[in-house]
Each structure stands twice: as C-alpha cells, then as structure tokens.
Coordinates of C-alpha atoms in Angstrom, one line a residue:
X701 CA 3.4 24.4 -15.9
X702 CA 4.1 23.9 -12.1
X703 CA 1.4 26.8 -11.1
X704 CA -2.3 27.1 -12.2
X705 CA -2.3 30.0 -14.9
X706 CA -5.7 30.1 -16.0
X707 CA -5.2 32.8 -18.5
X708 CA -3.5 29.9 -20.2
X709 CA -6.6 28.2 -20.6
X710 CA -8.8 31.3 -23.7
X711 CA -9.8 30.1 -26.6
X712 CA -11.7 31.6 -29.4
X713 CA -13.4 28.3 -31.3
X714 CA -15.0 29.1 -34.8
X715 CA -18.3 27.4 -34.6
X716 CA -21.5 27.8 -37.4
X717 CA -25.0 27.9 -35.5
X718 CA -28.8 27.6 -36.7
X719 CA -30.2 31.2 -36.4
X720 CA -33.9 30.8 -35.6
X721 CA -36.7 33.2 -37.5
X722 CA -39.2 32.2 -35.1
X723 CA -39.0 32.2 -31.5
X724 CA -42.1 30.1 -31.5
X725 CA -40.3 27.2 -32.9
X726 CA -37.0 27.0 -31.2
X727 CA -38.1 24.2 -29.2
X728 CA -39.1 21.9 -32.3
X729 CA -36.1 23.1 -33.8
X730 CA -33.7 22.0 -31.0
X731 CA -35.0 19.0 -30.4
X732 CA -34.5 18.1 -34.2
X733 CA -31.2 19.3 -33.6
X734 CA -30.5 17.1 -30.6
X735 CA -32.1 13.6 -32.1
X736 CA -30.0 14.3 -35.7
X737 CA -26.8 15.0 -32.9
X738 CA -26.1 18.3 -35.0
X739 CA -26.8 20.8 -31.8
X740 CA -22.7 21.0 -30.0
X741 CA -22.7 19.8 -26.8
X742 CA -20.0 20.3 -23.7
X743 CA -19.8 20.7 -20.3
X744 CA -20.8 24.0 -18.9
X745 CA -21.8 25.3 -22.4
X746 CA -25.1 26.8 -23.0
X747 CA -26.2 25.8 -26.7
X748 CA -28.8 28.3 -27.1
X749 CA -27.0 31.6 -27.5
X750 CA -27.9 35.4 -28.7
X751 CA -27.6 35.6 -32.3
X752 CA -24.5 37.6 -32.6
X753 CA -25.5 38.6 -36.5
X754 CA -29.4 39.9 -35.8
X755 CA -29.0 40.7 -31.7
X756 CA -30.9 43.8 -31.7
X757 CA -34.3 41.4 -33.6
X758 CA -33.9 39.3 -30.4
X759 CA -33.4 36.4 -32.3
X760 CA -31.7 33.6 -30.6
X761 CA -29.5 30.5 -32.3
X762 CA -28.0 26.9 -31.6
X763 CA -24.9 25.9 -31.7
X764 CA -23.9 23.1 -34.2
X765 CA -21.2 20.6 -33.9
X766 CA -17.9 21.6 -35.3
X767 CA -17.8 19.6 -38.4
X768 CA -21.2 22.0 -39.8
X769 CA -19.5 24.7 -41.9
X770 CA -22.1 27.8 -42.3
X771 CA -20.4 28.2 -45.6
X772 CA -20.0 24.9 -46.7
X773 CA -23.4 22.7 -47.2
X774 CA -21.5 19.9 -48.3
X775 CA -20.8 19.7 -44.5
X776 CA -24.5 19.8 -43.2
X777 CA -27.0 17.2 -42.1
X778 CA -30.1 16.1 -43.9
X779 CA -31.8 17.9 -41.2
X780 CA -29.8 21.2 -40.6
X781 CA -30.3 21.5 -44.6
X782 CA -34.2 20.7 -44.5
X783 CA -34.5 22.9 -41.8
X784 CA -32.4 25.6 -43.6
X785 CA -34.6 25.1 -46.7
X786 CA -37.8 25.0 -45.3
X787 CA -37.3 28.4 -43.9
X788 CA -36.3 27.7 -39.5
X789 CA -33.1 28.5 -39.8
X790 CA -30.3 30.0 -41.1
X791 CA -26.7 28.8 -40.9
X792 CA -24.6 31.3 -39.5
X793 CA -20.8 31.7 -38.5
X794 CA -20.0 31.8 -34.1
X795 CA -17.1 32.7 -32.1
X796 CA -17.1 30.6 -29.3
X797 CA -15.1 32.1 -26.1
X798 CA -14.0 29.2 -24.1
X799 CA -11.7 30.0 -20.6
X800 CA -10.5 28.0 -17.5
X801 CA -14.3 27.2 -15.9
X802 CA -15.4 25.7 -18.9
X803 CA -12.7 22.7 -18.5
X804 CA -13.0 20.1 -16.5
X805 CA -9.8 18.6 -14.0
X806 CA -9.1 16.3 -16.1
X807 CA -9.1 18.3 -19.0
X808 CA -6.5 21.0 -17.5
X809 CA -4.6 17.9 -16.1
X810 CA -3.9 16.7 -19.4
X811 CA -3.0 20.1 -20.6
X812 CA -0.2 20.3 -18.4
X813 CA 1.1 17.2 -17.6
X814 CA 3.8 15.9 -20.0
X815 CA 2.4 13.3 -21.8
X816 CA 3.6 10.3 -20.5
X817 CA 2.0 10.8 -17.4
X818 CA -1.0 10.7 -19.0
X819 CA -1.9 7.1 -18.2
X820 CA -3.0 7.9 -14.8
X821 CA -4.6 11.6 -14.5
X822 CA -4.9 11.7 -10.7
X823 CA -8.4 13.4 -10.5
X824 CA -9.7 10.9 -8.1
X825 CA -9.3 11.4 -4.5
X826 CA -11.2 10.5 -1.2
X827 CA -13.6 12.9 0.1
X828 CA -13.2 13.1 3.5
X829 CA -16.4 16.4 5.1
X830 CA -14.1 19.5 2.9
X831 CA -10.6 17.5 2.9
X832 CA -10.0 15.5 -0.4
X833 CA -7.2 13.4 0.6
X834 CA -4.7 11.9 -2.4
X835 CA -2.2 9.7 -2.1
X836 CA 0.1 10.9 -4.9
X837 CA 2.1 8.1 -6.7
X838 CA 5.7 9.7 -6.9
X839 CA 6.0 10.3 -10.7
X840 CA 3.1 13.2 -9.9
X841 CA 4.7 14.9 -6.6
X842 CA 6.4 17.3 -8.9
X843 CA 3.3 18.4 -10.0
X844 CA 1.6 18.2 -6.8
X845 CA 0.5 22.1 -6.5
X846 CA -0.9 22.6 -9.4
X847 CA -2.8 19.3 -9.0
X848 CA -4.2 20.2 -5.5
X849 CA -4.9 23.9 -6.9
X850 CA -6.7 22.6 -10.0
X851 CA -8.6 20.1 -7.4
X852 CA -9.4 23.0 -5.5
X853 CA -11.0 25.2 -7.8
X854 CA -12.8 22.4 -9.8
X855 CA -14.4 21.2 -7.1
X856 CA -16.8 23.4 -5.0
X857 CA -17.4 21.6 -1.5
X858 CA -13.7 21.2 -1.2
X859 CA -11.6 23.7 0.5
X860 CA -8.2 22.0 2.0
X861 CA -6.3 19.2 -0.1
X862 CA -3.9 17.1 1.1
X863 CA -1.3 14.4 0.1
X864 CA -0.4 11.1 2.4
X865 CA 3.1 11.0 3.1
X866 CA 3.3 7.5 4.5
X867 CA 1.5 4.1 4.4
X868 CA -0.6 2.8 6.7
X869 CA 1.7 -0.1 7.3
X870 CA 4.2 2.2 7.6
X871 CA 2.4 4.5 9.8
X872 CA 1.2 1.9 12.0
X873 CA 4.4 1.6 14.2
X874 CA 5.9 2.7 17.4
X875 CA 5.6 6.4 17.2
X876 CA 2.1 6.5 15.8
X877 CA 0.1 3.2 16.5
X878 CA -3.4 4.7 16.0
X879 CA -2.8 4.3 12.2
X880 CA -3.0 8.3 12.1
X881 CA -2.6 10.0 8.8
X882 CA 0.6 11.7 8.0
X883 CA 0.1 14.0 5.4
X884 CA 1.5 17.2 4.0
X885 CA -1.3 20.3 3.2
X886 CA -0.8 21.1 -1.1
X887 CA -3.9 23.6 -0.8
X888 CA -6.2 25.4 1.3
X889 CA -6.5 26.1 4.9
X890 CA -4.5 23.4 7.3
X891 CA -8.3 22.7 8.8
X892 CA -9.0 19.1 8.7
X893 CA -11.8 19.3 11.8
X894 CA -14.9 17.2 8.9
X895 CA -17.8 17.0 9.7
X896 CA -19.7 14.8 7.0
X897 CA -22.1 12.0 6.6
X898 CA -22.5 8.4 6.5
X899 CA -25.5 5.8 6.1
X900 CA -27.7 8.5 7.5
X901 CA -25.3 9.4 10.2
X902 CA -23.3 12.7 10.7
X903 CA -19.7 12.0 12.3
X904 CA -17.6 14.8 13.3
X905 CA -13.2 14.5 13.9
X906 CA -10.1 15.8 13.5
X907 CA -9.0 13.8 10.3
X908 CA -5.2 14.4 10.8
X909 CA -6.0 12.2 14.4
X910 CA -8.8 9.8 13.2
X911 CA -8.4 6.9 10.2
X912 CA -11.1 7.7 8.0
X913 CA -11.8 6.4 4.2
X914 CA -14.7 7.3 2.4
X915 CA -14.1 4.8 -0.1
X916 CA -15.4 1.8 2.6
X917 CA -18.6 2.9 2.7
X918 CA -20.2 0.0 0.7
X919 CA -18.0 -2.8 3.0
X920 CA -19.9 -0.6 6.1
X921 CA -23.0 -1.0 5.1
X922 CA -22.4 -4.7 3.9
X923 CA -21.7 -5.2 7.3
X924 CA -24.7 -3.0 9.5
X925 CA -27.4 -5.4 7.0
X926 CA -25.7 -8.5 8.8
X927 CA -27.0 -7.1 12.1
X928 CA -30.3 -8.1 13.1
X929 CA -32.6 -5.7 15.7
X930 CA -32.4 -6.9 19.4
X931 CA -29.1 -8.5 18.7
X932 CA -25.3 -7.6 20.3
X933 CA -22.4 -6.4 18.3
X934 CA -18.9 -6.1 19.7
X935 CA -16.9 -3.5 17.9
X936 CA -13.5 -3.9 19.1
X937 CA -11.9 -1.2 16.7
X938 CA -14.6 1.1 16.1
X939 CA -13.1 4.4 14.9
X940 CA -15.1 7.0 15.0
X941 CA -18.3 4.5 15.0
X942 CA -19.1 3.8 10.6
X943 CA -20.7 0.6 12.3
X944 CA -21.6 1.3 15.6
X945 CA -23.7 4.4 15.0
X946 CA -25.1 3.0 11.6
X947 CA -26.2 -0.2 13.8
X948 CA -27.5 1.6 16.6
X949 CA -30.2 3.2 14.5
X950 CA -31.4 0.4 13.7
X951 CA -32.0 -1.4 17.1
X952 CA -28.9 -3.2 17.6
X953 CA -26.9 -3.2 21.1
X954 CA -23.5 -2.4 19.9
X955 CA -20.3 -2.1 22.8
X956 CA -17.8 -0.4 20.6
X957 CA -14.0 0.6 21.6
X958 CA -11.2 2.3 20.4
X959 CA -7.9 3.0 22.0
X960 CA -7.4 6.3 20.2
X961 CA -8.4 9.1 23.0
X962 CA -9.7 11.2 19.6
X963 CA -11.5 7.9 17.8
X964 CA -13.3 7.5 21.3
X965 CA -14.2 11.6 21.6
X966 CA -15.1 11.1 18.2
X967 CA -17.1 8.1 19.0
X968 CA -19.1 9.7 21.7
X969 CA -19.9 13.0 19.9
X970 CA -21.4 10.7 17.2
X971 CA -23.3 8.4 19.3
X972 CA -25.0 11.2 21.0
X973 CA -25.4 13.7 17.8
X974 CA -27.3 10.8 16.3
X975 CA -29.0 10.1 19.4
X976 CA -28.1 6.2 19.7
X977 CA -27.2 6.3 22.9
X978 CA -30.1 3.7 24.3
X979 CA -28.1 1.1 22.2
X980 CA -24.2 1.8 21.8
X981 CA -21.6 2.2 24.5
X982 CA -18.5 3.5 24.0
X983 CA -15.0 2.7 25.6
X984 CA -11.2 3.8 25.2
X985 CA -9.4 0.3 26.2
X986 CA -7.0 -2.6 24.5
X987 CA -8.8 -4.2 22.4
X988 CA -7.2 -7.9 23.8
X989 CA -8.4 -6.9 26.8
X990 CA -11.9 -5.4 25.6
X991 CA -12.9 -8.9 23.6
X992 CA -12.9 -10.6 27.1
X993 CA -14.4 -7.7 29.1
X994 CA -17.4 -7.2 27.2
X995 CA -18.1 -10.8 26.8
X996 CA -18.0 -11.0 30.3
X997 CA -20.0 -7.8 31.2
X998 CA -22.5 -8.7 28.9
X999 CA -23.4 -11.4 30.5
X1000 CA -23.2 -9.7 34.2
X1001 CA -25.1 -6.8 32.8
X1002 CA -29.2 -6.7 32.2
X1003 CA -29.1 -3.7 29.6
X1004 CA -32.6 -2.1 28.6
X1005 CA -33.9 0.0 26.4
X1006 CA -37.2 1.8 26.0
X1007 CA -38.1 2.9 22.7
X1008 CA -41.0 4.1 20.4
X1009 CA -43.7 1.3 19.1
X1010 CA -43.6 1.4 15.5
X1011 CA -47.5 1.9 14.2
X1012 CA -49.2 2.6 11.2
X1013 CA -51.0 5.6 10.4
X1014 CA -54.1 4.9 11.7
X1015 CA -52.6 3.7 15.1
X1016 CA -50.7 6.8 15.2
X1017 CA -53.1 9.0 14.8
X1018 CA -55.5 7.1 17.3
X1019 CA -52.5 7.1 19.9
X1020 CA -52.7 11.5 19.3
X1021 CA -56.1 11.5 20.4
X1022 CA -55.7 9.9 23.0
X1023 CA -52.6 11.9 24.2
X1024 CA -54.3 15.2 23.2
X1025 CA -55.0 17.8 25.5
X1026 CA -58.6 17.9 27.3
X1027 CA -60.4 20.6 29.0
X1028 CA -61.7 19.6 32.4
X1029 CA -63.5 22.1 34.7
X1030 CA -62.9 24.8 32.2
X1031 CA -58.8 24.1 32.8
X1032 CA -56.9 22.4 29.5
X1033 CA -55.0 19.3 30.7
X1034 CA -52.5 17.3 28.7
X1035 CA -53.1 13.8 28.9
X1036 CA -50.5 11.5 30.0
X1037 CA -49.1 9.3 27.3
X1038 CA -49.9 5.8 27.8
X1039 CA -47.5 3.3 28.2
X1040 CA -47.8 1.2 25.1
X1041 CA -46.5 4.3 23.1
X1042 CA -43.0 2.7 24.1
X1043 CA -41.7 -1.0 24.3
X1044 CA -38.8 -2.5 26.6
X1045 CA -36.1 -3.8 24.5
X1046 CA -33.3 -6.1 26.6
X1047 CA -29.9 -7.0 25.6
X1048 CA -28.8 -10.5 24.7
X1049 CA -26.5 -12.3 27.5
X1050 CA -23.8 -12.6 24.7
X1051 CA -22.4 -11.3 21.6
X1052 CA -23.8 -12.4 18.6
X1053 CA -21.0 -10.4 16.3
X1054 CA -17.5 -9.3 16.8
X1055 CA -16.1 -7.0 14.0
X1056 CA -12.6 -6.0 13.5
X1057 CA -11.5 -3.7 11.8
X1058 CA -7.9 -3.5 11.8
X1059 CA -6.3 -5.3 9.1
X1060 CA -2.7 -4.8 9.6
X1061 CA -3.1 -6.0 12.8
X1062 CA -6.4 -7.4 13.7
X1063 CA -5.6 -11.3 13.3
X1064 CA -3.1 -11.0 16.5
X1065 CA -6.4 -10.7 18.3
X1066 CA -7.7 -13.4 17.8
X1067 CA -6.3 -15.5 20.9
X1068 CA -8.3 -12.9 22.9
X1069 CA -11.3 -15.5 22.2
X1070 CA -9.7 -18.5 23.2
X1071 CA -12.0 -19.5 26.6
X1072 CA -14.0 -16.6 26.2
X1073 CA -17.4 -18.8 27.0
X1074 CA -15.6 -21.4 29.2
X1075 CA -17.9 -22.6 31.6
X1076 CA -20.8 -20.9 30.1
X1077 CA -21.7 -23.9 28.0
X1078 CA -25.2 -23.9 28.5
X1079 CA -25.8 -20.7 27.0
X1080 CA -25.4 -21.6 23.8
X1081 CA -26.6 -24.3 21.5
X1082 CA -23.7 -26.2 19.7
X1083 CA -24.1 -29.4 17.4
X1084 CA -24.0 -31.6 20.0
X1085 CA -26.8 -30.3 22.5
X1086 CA -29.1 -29.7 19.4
X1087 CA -28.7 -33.4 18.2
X1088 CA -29.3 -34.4 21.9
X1089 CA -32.4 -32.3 21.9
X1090 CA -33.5 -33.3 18.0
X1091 CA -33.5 -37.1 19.6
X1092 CA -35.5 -36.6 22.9
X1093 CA -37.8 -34.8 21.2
X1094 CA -38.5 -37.5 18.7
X1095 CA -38.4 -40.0 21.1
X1096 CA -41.0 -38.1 23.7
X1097 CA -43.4 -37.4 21.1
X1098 CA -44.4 -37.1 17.1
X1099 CA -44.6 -33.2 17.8
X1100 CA -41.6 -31.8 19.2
X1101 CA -41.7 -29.0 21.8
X1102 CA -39.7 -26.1 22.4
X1103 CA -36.7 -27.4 24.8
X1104 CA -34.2 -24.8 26.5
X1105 CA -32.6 -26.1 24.3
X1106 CA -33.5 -25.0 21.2
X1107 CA -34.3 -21.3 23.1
X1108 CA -30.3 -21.5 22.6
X1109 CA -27.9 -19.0 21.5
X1110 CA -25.8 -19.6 18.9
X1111 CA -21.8 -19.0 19.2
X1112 CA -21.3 -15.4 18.1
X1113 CA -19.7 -14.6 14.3
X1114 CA -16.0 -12.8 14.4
X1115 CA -15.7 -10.6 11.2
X1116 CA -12.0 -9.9 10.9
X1117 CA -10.5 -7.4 8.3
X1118 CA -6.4 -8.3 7.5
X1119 CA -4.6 -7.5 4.1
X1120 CA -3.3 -10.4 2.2
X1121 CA -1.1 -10.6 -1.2
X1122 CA -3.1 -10.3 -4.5
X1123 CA -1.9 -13.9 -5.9
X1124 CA -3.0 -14.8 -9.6
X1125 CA -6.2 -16.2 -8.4
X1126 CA -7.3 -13.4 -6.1
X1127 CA -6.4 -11.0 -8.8
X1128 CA -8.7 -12.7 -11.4
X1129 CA -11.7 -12.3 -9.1
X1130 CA -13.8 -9.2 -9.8
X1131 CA -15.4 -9.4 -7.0
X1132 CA -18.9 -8.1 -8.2
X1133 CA -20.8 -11.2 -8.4
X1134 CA -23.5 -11.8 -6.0
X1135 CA -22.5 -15.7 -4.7
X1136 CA -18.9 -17.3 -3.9
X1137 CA -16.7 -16.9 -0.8
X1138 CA -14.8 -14.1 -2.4
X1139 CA -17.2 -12.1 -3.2
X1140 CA -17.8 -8.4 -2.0
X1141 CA -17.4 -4.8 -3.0
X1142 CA -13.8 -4.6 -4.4
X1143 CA -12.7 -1.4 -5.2
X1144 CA -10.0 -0.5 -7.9
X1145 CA -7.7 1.1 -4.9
X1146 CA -5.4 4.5 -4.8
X1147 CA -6.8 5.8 -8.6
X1148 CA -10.4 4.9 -8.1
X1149 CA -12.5 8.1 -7.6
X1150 CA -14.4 9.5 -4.9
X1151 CA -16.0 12.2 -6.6
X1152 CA -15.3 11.7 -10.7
X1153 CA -15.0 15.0 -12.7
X1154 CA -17.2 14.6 -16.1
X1155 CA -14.6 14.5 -18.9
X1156 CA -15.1 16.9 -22.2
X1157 CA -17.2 15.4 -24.4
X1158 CA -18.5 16.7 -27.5
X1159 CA -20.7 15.2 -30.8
X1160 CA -17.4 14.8 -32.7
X1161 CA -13.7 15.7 -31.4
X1162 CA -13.1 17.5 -28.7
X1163 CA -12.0 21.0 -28.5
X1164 CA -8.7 21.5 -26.2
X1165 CA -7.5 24.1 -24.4
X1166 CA -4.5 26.6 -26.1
X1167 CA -2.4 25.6 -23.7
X1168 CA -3.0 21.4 -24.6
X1169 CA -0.5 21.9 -27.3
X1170 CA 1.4 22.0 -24.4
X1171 CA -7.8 -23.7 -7.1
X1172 CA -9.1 -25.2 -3.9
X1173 CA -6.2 -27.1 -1.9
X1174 CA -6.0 -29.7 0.4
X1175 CA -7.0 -29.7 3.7
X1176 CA -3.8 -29.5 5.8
X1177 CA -3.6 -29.3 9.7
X1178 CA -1.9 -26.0 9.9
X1179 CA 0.5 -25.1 12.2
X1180 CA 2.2 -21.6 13.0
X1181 CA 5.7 -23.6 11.5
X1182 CA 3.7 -24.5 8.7
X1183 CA 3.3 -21.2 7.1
X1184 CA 6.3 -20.6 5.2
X1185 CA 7.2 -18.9 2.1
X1186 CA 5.4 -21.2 0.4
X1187 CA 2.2 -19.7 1.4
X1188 CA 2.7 -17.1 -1.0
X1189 CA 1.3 -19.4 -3.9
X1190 CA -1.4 -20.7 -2.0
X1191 CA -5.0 -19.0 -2.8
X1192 CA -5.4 -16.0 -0.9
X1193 CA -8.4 -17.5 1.3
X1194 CA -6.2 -20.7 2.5
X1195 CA -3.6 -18.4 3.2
X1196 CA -5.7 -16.5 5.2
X1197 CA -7.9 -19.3 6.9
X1198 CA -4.7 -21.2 8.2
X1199 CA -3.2 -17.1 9.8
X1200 CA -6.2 -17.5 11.8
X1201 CA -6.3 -21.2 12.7
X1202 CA -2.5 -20.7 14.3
X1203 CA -3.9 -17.9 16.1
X1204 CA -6.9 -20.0 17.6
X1205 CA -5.3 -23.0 17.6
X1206 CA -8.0 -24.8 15.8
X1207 CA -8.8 -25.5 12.0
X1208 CA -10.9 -23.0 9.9
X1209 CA -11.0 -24.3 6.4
X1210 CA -12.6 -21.4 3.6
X1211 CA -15.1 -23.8 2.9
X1212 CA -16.6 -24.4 6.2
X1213 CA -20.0 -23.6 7.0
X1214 CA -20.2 -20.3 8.2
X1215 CA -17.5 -19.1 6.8
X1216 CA -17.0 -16.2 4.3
X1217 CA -13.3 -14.6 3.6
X1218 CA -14.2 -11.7 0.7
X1219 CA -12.0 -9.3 -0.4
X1220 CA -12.8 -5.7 0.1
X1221 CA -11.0 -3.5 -1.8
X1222 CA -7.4 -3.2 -3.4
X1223 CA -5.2 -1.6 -1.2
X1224 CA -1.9 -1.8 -3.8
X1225 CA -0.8 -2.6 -6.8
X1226 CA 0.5 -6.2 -5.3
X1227 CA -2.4 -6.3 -2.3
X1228 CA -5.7 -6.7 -0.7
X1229 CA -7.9 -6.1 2.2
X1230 CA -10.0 -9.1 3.0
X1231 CA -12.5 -9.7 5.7
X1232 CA -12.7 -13.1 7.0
X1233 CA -16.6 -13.9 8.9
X1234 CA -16.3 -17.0 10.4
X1235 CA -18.3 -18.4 13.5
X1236 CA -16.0 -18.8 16.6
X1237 CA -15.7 -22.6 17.1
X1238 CA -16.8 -24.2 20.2
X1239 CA -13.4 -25.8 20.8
X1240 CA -12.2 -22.2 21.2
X1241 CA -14.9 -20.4 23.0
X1242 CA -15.5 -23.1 25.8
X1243 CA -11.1 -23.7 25.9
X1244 CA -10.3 -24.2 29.5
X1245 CA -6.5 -23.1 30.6
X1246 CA -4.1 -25.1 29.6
X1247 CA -6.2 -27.2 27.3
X1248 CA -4.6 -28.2 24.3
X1249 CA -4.5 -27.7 20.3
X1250 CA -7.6 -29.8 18.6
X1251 CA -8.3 -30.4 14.8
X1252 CA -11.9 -29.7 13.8
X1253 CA -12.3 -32.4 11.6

C-alpha cells in the first residue's frame, strides 16, 4: 500500500465480556477486573460497553482479555469465575468493531510496510509550531505519502509534513549559507509560517527560511542556567533567539546577531513579543566582525535597565496602598508610584559569555578573539594580578581588604558548538551521567521522537489490523600541520581541543580548568555535535598585532 486506505484497517474481534446484574457494583467489579488484569485494555477503547445481549435492561458489561472464552471456563481467572459464581457477572460473548482511529502510527506503519523495514518504523519526527519535519532515510522515500498522510491524521496539532532533502553540511554552501532547510512538502498545506513555544517563550518564523530543531531544547536550556542575572552574553549566531530570549527573561544582557535577514526579523519579533527588549539587542552582521564589535561597544556603552523590584506578598500589597487612589477635596487622585517600585540594572563593561552556535562552521571563528581585550588588561583579573593582590594583602594586614583588584572581571567563557566523528570512545559514552567532561543531553539523532505515538498494547497479544497480514592522551603542542589523519583515532575531545588551539594559536588541553567539551546530540549514524566551553585565555584576549604563537603550559 503506497496510499492511506483506511477501509483497509475493519475488524470484527470476537471478545467474551462480564455482564453486570447490578449497576451498583460495576465499580467493585472493574476494579477486581483491572488488579486480576482480566478487563482488555487498548488504546482508544472504552472497556465498559452496552450489553449487546440485555440492552433494553440497561445493563452494562466489561470487556475481558482475549484469552477468557464465555464458553470455555477452563479459560477464566480465579476471579472472573468467583465473580461469575457469586452472582456479579455473567460471561458473555462480544463483537468488537475495530477501524483506522483505533490504531496507532505505528501500528498502521507496520501494516503496510514490507517487513524488513520494520526495524526502523519512522513515526518520530521534529515538531516544529504545525510542521513535523522528517528526514526520511532512503529505504522509506517510496513510502513517503502514506507515511506523511498516516502522520497527518494521527497526529492532531499537525497539519503540513515535510521531508529534508539535503544535509545541513550539504546545505550549508555557496548558494544557501544560512543553513536554510531544503525540503519537499509530502502532506498538508505548503504553510510553514510556526509559531510555537520554547522555555516559556513564543518564537514566530518562516521555517523553510530559519534553522530550527525542536529536539535541542534540553542543550538551550543547559545553556540559559549557565547565565547569571546582571551578567552579558554575546550571541554571535543566535537564530531566531532559543538563548537570547530565554536569557533575557531572566535578567541577563544578551547582544545577539544573525546574518540571516529572516533569523534577525525573527529575532526582533521575539524579543519584543516576549517583551525582553530592556536586556537583548539584536543585529544582522558577520559574525567575525560582530565578536570584536560588541566587545568593543560594550565597553564604550553604559546600558541601563529599569525594572520591577521583586517583593513578597506583604511588600506588595503595602506598595498597592500606597499607589492606590485617594480622594482629596472631594476629587479622586491616583497616587504617583514611588520610585523604589523599580531598580536600575547596568550592564557589565565586558562579556562574560560568547555562545556559538554554528557547528559546521563556528570553530573558523574563533581567531575573531585573538586581541579582543588588548590593552584593556586592567579590566580583568587574571592569575597573575590576583596572586599580586593575594600577597599585598597578606603582607599589609592579617585581614585582607577588598582591592580593585579583586572587584575584577574575569575573562569571558566562549561556548562553541562543531560536529566531530563518533570514534569508539565517544560512541561508548551515554552521555546521561551527571559529572565527566563529556557529559550532556545526548540525543539518539534522526529516529529519536519528538512526539512518540503510544504503541498497541493489550493484557495478552495484540490484536492487528486485517490489513497486517499484509583514553586520555598526551599533551602535545598542537599545530595546524599537526592534525592529520591521524586525528581520527584520537578521542573526540583531543581532537576537538587541538581544532581550536590552531585556531587561537594557544593550547586548550580537555582537562584544563574551565574547560568542558560535551557532546550534544547524535547527528549521524558515524557523528556528533559537541559543544566545547572553555574560558578565553589571557594570551589570546590581551594578543597585541603581530605577537606570536605561545604554549600555555
């Protein structure tokens, strides 16, 4: 079957059921039925049923699992037969009509796909506002319609489904370099304007224009709990703004940019449809370009923001009274609110996060930092001011005081997302353990499921539709000769810690301090997406021109 029949998918099943005598007692009766398992249970089945043999007494029955035979006791429980003799019930025969809405996806799937496709049913996709979004392996593009008309009908909120035609890598070239989707519509309306929500947020795009997966919401929210209130986040790619907006709500200045014209539309409609605006900025620009402009405009800029005190109860309602309305002369008045209702929040001078999120390509940005603090050294507190400071303070006195010093910032974190090769080692790692370097929310890639369909499940075997006849290494200055073929057996992290030391000309070793490379998800059957946090070494950030290559240890 190539087209969705769904008068393929009657069946008459011959069932027994308990008749009850007594309406009174049909709940004792069921739930004896349910703690023996005797009462038949399936998805979009109702167990309690008319009783087909005395329907004009009103008398109602339940139905019992397919291995009870009404005329067989030899067949029935200890407690449909105690039941039976203690005058409840009586063990009667039932014609179960079952059609197409009683099935779930996976159960027509299966009916119609030949069997050895069977190892993969594809009824996982990402849910993208109404779009579910599949990326078909080819063995299933024959049977692409009637899986996207299946999808369609099984699954309420959807209305268009579509299949990706390319890769990202693939797609990330030349004639599209946003990393737009290319796709081909297999059902529904071609409508892909979303509008859905995310961490509390509502985004709204063109999905055919805008990179979107649902499936990264976990590794977004991993990342918005890194950011403190009152701090700065650069988001060089932002998208449509899954960390930017998420962030803003909760107090954090966040400068985000994309070069897509419709990520940064996108952007804007989300920043002010979630009303974030007093924190996040949105640009359009190169994002080598953008890592060195904000840095700098930061620090030229003195951004505010004036928000809402948080209060308790008792302060809030004390701060009502005294903004509620008065009646002088005979004339009602509304107070003026007073000022401590709102506080003044100011913008760090630097960044104290840079995320990007662009793994195909997002490690070439990396030389973007080199110098991007030069001769802004006393604006941050490296290792050697705070040991400078840690000895005059224990020389001056046996009670240290607070030194500009130690008011300090600290050189900002650079959260980088590439894809790497799943080697032996990275492919061992489950990833859900709470500690480790290479920990993180993996997911199980292209046949995990966005929105899972419940499978048919009964107390014994299921009933099928007519038509289912149918190791750490050694610490190695690396160069950007050095990485050779070779690479490809080293563990994923080293791999990826010496593509970024070539870019920033400086050694990042996987376990430094501050530094965390984690895989995110599983892209494809042979790769990974990682994101490496690391902070941006002082060697690189304070780089004059022309100053050369140095090893950090």
């Amino acid at each position: 079957m190539r087209i969705l029949d769904r008068a393929s998918f009657q069946k008459e099943c011959l069932l027994s059921a308990a008749s009850i005598f007594d309406k009174k007692t049909i709940s004792r009766v069921r739930a004896e039925l349910v703690k023996s398992q005797d009462m038949f249970t399936m998805r979009n089945i109702t167990s309690i049923r008319d009783d087909p043999v005395h329907a004009r007494a009103g008398r109602k029955c339940i139905l019992l699992r397919p291995e009870i035979k009404h005329n067989d006791k030899m067949t029935w429980s200890e407690t449909t037969t105690r039941l039976a003799n203690q005058g409840d019930i009586d063990v009667i025969p039932f014609k179960l009509h079952l059609n197409y809405d009683h099935w779930s996806a996976h159960d027509i799937l299966t009916a119609v796909l030949p069997k050895d496709l069977h190892d993969e049913i594809p009824t996982g996709f990402n849910a993208v506002g109404h779009v579910a979004h599949f990326n078909l392996r080819d063995k299933y593009l024959p049977y692409k319609t009637i899986i996207a008309q299946v999808t369609l009908t099984k699954n309420p909120p959807i209305e268009t489904v579509i299949n990706k035609t390319e890769t990202v890598d693939e797609s990330h070239s030349a004639h599209n370099p946003f990393r737009t989707l290319d796709y081909e519509v297999l059902a529904g309306p071609a409508n892909l304007d979303v509008e859905l929500k995310e961490a509390g947020c509502t985004f709204r795009f063109d999905f055919g224009r805008v990179f979107w997966n649902s499936r990264l919401q976990a590794d977004h929210t991993r990342m918005v709990e890194m950011f403190e209130p009152d701090t700065a986040v650069c988001d060089v790619m932002a998208g449509v703004g899954p960390f930017a907006v998420p962030a803003g709500k909760e107090g954090v200045f966040v400068w985000a940019n994309d070069l897509n014209p419709y990520c940064f539309e996108g952007l804007k409609d989300a920043v002010e449809l979630n009303k974030v605006g007093k924190f996040v900025k949105s640009f359009c620009e190169d994002g080598h370009e953008f890592i060195r402009s904000a840095a700098r405009r930061l620090l030229e800029e003195r951004h505010v923001a004036k928000v809402p005190m948080k209060m308790s109860r008792t302060e809030a309602l004390q701060r009502r009274k005294e903004t509620s309305l008065s009646v002088v002369n005979g004339v009602r008045s509304e107070k003026s609110p007073p000022a401590s209702l709102f506080k003044t929040v100011h913008a760090p001078p630097t960044f104290d996060h840079f995320v990007m999120n662009l793994p195909a390509s997002a490690i070439e940005f990396l030389p973007s930092f080199i110098g991007i603090y030069a001769n802004h050294e006393h604006l941050f507190k490296t290792k050697e001011s705070a040991a400078k400071t840690e000895s005059r303070s224990a020389s001056t006195s046996t009670i240290p005081e607070t030194t500009n010093a130690q008011q300090k910032r600290r050189l900002p974190m650079i959260h980088c997302y590439c894809f790497g090769p799943k080697s032996q080692v990275s492919g061992e790692t489950n990833g859900d353990s709470s500690t480790g370097p290479m920990n993180g929310h993996v997911e199980t890639g292209e046949s995990s499921t966005t929105q899972p369909d419940t499978h048919l499940q009964t107390n014994s075997n299921p009933i099928t539709p007519t038509h289912a006849q149918i190791p750490t290494s050694n610490h190695q200055p690396p160069t950007p000769s050095s990485i050779s073929s070779n690479d490809d057996i080293l563990p994923d992290q080293t791999l990826i810690a010496r593509r970024i030391s070539a870019q920033l000309g400086t050694e990042i070793y996987p376990d430094d301090d501050d530094v965390n490379i984690r895989q995110v998800r599983l892209v494809a059957p042979n790769k990974w997406e990682y994101c490496a946090s690391f902070r941006l070494p002082a060697e690189v950030a304070f780089r004059k021109p022309g100053g050369g290559r140095r090893q950090s240890r």
